[in-house]
XYZ file of C-alpha atoms in Angstrom:
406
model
C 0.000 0.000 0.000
C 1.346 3.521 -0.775
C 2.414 6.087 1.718
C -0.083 8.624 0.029
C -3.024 6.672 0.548
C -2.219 5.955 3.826
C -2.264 9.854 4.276
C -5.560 9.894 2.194
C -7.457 7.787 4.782
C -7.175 10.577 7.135
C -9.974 12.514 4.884
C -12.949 12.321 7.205
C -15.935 11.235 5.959
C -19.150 9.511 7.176
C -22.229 6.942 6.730
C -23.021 3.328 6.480
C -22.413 1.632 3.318
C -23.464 -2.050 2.381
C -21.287 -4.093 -0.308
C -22.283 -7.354 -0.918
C -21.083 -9.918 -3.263
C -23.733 -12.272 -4.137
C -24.318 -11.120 -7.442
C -20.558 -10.036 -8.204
C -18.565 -11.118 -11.607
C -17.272 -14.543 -11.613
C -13.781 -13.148 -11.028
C -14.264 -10.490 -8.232
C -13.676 -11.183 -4.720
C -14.131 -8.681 -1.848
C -11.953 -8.971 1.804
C -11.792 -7.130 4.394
C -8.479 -5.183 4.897
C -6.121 -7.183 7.425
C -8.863 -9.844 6.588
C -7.793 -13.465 4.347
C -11.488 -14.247 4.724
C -13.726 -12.947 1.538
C -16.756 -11.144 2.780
C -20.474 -11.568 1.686
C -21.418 -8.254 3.289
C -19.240 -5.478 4.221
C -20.715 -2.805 6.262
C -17.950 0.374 6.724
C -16.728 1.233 10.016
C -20.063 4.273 11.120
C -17.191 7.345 11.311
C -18.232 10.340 12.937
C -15.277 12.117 14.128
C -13.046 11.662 10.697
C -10.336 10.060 12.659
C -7.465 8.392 10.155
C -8.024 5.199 12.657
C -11.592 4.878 11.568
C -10.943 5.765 7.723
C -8.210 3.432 7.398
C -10.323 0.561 9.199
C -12.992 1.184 6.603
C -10.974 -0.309 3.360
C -11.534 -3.847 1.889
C -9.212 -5.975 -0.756
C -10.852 -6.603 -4.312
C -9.068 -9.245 -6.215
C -9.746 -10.447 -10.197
C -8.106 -12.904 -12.080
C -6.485 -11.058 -15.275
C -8.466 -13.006 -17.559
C -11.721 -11.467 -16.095
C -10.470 -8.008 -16.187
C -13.054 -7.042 -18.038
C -15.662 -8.818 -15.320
C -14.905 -7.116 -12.110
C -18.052 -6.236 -11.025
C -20.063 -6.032 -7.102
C -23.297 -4.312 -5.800
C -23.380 -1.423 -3.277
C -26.117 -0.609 -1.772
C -26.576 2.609 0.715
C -28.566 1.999 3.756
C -28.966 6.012 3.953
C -29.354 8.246 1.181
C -26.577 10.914 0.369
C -23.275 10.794 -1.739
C -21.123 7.784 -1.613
C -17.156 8.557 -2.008
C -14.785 6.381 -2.901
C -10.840 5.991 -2.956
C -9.194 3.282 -5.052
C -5.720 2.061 -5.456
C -4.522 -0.345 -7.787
C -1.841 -2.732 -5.936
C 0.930 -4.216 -7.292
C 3.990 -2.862 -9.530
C 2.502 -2.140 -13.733
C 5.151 -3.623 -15.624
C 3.449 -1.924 -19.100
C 1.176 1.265 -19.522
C -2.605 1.291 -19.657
C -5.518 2.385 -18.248
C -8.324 1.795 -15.980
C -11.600 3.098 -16.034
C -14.493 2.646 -13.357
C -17.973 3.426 -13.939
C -21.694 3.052 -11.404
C -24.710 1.345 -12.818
C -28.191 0.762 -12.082
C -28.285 -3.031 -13.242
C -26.820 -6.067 -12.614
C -25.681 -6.543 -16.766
C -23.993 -2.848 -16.195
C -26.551 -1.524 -19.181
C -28.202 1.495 -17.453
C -25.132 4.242 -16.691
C -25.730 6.188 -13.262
C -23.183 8.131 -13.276
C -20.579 9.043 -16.478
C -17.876 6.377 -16.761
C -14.043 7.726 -15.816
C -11.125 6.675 -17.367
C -7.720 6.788 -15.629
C -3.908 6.471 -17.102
C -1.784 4.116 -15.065
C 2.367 4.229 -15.073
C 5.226 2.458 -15.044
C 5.915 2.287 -10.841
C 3.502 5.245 -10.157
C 1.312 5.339 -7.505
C -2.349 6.289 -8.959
C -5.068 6.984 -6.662
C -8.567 6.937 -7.819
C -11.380 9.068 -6.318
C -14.952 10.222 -6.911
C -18.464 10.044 -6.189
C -21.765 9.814 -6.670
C -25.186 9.974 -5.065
C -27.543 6.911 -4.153
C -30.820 7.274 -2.466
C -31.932 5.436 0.645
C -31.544 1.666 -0.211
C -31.312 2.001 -3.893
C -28.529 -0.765 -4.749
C -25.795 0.031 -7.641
C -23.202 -2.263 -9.376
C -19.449 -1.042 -9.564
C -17.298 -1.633 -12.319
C -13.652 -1.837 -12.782
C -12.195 -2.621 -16.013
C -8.839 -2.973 -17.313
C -7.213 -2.121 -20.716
C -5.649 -5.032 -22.758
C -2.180 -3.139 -22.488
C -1.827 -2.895 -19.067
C 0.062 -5.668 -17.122
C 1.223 -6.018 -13.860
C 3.383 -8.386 -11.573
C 0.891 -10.556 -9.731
C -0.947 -12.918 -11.365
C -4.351 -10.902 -9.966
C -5.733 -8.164 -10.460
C -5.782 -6.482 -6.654
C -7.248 -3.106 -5.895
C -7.560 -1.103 -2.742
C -10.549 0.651 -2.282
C -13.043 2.102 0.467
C -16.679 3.447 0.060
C -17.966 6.431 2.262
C -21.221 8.585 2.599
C -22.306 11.311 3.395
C -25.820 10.908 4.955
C -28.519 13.388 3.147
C -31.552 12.473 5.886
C -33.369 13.685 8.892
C -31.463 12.252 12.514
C -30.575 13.483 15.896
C -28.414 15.689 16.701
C -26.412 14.849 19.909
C -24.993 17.350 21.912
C -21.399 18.383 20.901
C -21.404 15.232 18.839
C -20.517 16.631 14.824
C -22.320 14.727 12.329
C -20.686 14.697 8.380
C -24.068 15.387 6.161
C -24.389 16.111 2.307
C -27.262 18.044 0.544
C -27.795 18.295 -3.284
C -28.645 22.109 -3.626
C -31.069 24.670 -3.471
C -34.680 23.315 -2.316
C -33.227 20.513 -0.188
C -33.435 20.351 3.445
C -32.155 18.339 6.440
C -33.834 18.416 9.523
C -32.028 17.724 13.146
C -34.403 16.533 15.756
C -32.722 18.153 19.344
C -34.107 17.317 22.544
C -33.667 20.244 25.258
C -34.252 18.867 29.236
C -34.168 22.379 30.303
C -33.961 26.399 29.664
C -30.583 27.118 27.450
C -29.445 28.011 24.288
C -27.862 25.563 21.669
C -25.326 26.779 19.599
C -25.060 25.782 16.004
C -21.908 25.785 14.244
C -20.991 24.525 10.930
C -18.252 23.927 8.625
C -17.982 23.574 4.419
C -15.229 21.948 2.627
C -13.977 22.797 -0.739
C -16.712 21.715 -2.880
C -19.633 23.577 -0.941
C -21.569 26.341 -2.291
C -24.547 28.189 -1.901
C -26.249 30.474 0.448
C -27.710 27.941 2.776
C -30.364 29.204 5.871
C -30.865 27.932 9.221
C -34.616 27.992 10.849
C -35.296 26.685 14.158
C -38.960 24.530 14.169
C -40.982 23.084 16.782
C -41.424 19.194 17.520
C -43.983 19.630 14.346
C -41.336 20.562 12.077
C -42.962 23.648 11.413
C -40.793 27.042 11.379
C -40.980 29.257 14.678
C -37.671 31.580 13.974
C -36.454 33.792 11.201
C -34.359 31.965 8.128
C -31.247 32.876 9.515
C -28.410 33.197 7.122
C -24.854 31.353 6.949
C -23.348 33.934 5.330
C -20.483 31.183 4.117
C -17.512 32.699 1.836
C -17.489 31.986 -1.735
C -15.711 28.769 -1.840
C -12.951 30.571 -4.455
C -12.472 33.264 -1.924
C -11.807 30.290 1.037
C -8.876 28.996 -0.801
C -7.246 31.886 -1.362
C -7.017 32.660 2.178
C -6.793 28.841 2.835
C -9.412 29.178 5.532
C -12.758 26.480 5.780
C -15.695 28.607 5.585
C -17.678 28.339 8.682
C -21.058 29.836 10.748
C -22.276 29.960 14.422
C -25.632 30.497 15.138
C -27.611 30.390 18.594
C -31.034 29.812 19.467
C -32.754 30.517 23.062
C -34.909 27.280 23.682
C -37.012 26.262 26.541
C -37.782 22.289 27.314
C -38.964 20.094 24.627
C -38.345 18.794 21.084
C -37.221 21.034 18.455
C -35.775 20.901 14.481
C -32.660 22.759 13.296
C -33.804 22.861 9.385
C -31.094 23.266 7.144
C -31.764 24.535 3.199
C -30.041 25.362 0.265
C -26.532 24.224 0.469
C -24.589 22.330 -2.162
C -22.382 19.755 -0.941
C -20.855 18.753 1.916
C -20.162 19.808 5.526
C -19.882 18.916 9.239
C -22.585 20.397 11.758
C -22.268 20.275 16.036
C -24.881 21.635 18.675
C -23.458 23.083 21.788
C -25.810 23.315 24.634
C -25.397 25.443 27.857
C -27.978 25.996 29.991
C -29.494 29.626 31.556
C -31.063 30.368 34.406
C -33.645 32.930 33.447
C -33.489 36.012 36.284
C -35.829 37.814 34.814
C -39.415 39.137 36.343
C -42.490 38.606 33.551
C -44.315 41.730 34.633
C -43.446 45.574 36.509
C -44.518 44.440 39.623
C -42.725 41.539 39.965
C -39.362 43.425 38.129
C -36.094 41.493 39.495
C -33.755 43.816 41.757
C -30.593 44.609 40.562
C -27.696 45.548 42.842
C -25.541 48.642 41.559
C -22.046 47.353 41.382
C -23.782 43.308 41.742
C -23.250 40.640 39.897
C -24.483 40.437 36.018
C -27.886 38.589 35.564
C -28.694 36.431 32.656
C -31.853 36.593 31.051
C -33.721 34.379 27.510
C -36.121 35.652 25.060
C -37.950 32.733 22.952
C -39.209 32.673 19.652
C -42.712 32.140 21.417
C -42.743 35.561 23.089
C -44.538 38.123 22.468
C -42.795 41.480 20.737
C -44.271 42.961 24.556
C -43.616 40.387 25.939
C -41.032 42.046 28.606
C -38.591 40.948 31.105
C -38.097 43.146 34.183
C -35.494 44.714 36.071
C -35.120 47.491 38.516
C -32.622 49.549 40.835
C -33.113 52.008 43.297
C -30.796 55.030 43.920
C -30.868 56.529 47.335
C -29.243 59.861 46.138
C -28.072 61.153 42.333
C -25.191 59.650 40.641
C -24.483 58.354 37.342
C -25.008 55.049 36.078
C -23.561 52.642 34.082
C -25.600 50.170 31.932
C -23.861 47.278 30.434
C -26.767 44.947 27.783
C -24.917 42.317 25.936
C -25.708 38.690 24.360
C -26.096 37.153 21.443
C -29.235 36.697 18.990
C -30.267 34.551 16.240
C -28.709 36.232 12.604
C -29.891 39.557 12.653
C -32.489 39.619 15.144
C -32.299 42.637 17.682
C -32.909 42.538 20.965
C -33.272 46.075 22.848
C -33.435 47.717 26.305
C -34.955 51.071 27.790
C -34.274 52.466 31.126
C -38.005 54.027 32.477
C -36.958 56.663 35.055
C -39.529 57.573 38.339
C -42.048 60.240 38.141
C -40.461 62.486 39.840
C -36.970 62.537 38.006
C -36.768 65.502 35.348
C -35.824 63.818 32.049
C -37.207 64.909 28.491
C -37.667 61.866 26.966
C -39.941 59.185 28.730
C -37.384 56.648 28.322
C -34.054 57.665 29.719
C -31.373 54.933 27.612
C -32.586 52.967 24.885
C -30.963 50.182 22.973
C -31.852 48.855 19.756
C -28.999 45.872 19.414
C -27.020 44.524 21.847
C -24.420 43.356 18.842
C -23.875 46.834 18.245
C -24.751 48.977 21.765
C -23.798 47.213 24.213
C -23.433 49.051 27.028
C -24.527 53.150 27.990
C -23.560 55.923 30.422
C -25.485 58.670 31.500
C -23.569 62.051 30.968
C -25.723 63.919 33.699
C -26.167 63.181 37.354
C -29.638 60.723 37.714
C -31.712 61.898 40.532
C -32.793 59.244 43.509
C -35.576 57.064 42.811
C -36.151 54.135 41.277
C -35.431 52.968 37.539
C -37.235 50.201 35.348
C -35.661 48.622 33.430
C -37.179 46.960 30.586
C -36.298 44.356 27.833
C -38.025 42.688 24.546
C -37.644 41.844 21.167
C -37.886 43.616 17.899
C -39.331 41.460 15.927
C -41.846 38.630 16.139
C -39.578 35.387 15.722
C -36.673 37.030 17.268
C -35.118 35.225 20.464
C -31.580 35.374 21.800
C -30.310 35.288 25.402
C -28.694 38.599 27.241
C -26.666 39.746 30.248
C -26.964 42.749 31.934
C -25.676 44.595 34.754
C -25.579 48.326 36.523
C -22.872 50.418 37.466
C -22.385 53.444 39.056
């Protein structure tokens, strides 16, 4: 086996791939690697952190007789839909030049072409890998087929090529907490949806990353256990794959919704290609009070509180605060947190009756991405000050932190 394959088995990849050889060509015979047992079903090594351990673990032996070279032939069949990869090597020293070519079909008498049929030039003592792919729905079964050119010869008195199948799962599943799942989607109009299950108040962060071959402008919606929508589309906002390798970076988006208990749906849409996605949850412990009278008290110079607006609230819907001053001073107001892509999330300080200020709120903040944090430039009388907190818009949530200062 070559030193560059070995390298090329750390390229992570994921899915569950069936090969059986029941129906194979007379000549073809498929082992497991490190195996001298042929196999009648091969099912790949599940990979979900792209570890080289479990890559090179998922490879398998298929052997040919020369004078069947034209007959090497097995079924795969996917046992999840999404785009199968695979990496070939032909073993053994070619003694004279030739070529090889490989091509999927749909039937058994390889009549019905599913994908277009590749040809590759071998040489004298050169190591050749072979790579592409191609997609398969759910269960749909395929027959692979190597052939080799009259002129090509090598050592061994077989035909013996190294090769593994991968796949990047296109369907629904669950999305485990900090667990990254490899997924593939064929373009604009196709979605994936990733069932999480929340146990208490928190915020799951999604992040995602694109290889190479990803384009697109894909969205992320948060939906309830009905898969129905109950957030904004909120944009990736991934660099142009061109622009990426330029500035050899991956392209990559976070994105964080504020979720109570229950089931939920991350939806993803409208990307081409391939890429890894993780969930992050961390859970928040609401300080907030629901209504004025029952407005949480916050301690000038105290600790900062945490507070969650849902998707389910109401745009006044509010969450509560106050502070009392016992004589004038100014005050510090620090509002920060994150929201959902572009979804606001804003503040206003309501002052007593008695205090004489123009306006009837006396700091107001329309994005905690952008003002975070106030200061009063004149002395605020004593009294006390509501404080005051909702969304902008009606499937806006996000989580916040705030704190007072004097």
């Amino acid at each position: 086996m070559s030193k560059n394959f070995i390298r090329l088995c750390a390229f992570m990849l994921s899915g569950i791939l069936c090969l059986s050889s029941g129906v194979q060509g007379k000549a073809a015979k498929v082992y497991k690697e490190d195996s001298d047992n042929e196999v009648l079903t091969v099912q790949p090594y599940m990979i979900t952190t792209g570890s080289a351990i479990s890559v090179y673990n998922n490879s398998y032996e298929i052997q040919a007789a020369k004078e069947e070279k034209s007959n090497i032939v097995f079924p795969v069949v996917a046992t999840n839909g999404g785009l199968v990869v695979y990496d070939m090597e032909l073993l053994g020293t070619v003694v004279t030049k030739g070529s090889i070519s490989v091509a999927i079909y749909e039937d058994a008498e390889c009549k019905k072409l599913l994908n277009k049929k590749k040809s590759y030039k071998m040489g004298l003592k050169k190591d050749e890998i072979i790579s592409d792919s191609f997609y398969l729905e759910k269960g749909q079964k395929c027959y692979f087929q190597i052939v080799v050119s009259d002129e090509l010869t090598i050592e061994e008195e077989w035909y013996r090529f190294f090769i593994r199948f991968q796949e990047y799962n296109s369907e629904n599943r669950i999305l485990q907490n900090k667990e990254a799942v490899y997924s593939y989607q064929n373009g604009k109009g196709t979605s994936i949806y990733y069932k999480l299950n929340v146990s208490k108040t928190g915020i799951f962060t999604i992040d995602m990353n694109y290889d190479d071959f990803s384009y697109g402008s894909p969205k992320i919606t948060l939906c309830n256990n009905k898969k129905k929508a109950i957030s904004a589309n909120c944009g990736i906002y991934i660099t142009n794959s061109a622009k990426v390798k330029k500035k050899k970076e991956t392209p990559k988006s976070k994105n964080i919704f504020a979720v109570s208990k229950g089931t939920y749906y991350i939806k993803v849409t409208d990307l081409k290609g391939t890429y890894k996605i993780q969930s992050k949850f961390t859970a928040i412990t609401d300080n907030s009070g629901k209504t004025k009278k029952k407005a949480k008290n916050l301690k000038i110079g105290g600790e900062t509180l945490k507070g969650v607006i849902f998707t389910s609230d109401k745009i006044k819907d509010y969450d509560w605060y106050k502070f009392t001053l016992e004589e004038s001073d100014r005050i510090r107001i620090s509002f920060t947190g994150s929201t959902s892509g572009k979804e606001k999330l804003q503040l206003e300080v309501i002052p007593p009756s008695s205090a004489k200020f123009s306006g009837k709120a006396v700091l107001k903040f329309s994005g905690i991405d952008k003002n975070g944090s106030g200061k009063s430039g004149t002395q605020w009388p004593a009294g006390t000050y509501y404080l005051r907190i909702n969304k902008t818009t009606a499937k806006g949530n996000g989580i916040y932190q705030l704190q007072v200062k004097s």
